């Protein structure tokens, strides 16, 4: 019903606001942090993203074939 639509809409608004806040924070952080620290953070988050992506693939294969 309309209650579930409202809940979904509020979640979308929350994600948009959090994304905007994180972009503002990232802009500030790149001015404050040294290039080496920024590179280390990028590498760590890249590893994290790769691990999450790999887990999604493994879960999909398990659900599809097993």
Coordinates of C-alpha atoms in Angstrom, one line a residue:
X1 CA 0.0 0.0 0.0
X2 CA 0.9 3.6 0.3
X3 CA 2.7 3.0 3.6
X4 CA 5.3 0.8 1.9
X5 CA 5.7 3.4 -0.9
X6 CA 6.3 6.0 1.8
X7 CA 8.9 3.8 3.5
X8 CA 10.7 3.2 0.2
X9 CA 10.7 6.9 -0.6
X10 CA 12.1 7.8 2.8
X11 CA 14.9 5.2 2.4
X12 CA 15.7 6.7 -1.0
X13 CA 15.8 10.2 0.4
X14 CA 18.1 9.0 3.2
X15 CA 20.5 7.4 0.8
X16 CA 20.6 10.5 -1.3
X17 CA 21.3 12.7 1.7
X18 CA 24.0 10.3 3.0
X19 CA 25.6 10.2 -0.5
X20 CA 25.7 14.0 -0.6
X21 CA 27.2 14.2 2.9
X22 CA 29.9 11.6 2.0
X23 CA 30.8 13.6 -1.1
X24 CA 31.1 16.8 0.8
X25 CA 33.2 15.0 3.4
X26 CA 35.4 13.5 0.7
X27 CA 36.0 16.9 -0.9
X28 CA 37.1 18.2 2.5
X29 CA 39.2 15.2 3.3
X30 CA 41.2 15.4 0.0
X31 CA 42.2 18.9 0.9
X32 CA 43.2 18.0 4.5
X33 CA 44.9 14.6 4.0
X34 CA 48.2 14.0 2.3
X35 CA 48.3 12.3 -1.1
X36 CA 49.9 9.2 0.6
X37 CA 47.1 8.8 3.1
X38 CA 44.6 9.3 0.3
X39 CA 46.3 6.6 -1.7
X40 CA 46.3 4.1 1.2
X41 CA 42.6 4.8 1.9
X42 CA 41.8 4.2 -1.8
X43 CA 43.7 0.9 -1.8
X44 CA 42.0 -0.3 1.4
X45 CA 38.5 0.5 0.0
X46 CA 39.4 -1.1 -3.3
X47 CA 40.3 -4.3 -1.5
X48 CA 37.0 -4.1 0.4
X49 CA 35.0 -3.5 -2.8
X50 CA 36.8 -6.5 -4.5
X51 CA 36.0 -8.7 -1.5
X52 CA 32.3 -7.7 -1.5
X53 CA 32.1 -8.3 -5.3
X54 CA 33.7 -11.7 -5.0
X55 CA 31.3 -12.7 -2.2
X56 CA 28.3 -11.6 -4.3
X57 CA 29.6 -13.8 -7.2
X58 CA 30.2 -16.8 -4.9
X59 CA 26.7 -16.4 -3.4
X60 CA 25.1 -16.2 -6.8
X61 CA 26.9 -19.3 -8.0
X62 CA 25.9 -21.2 -4.9
X63 CA 22.3 -20.1 -5.2
X64 CA 22.2 -21.0 -8.9
X65 CA 23.9 -24.4 -8.9
X66 CA 23.7 -25.8 -5.3

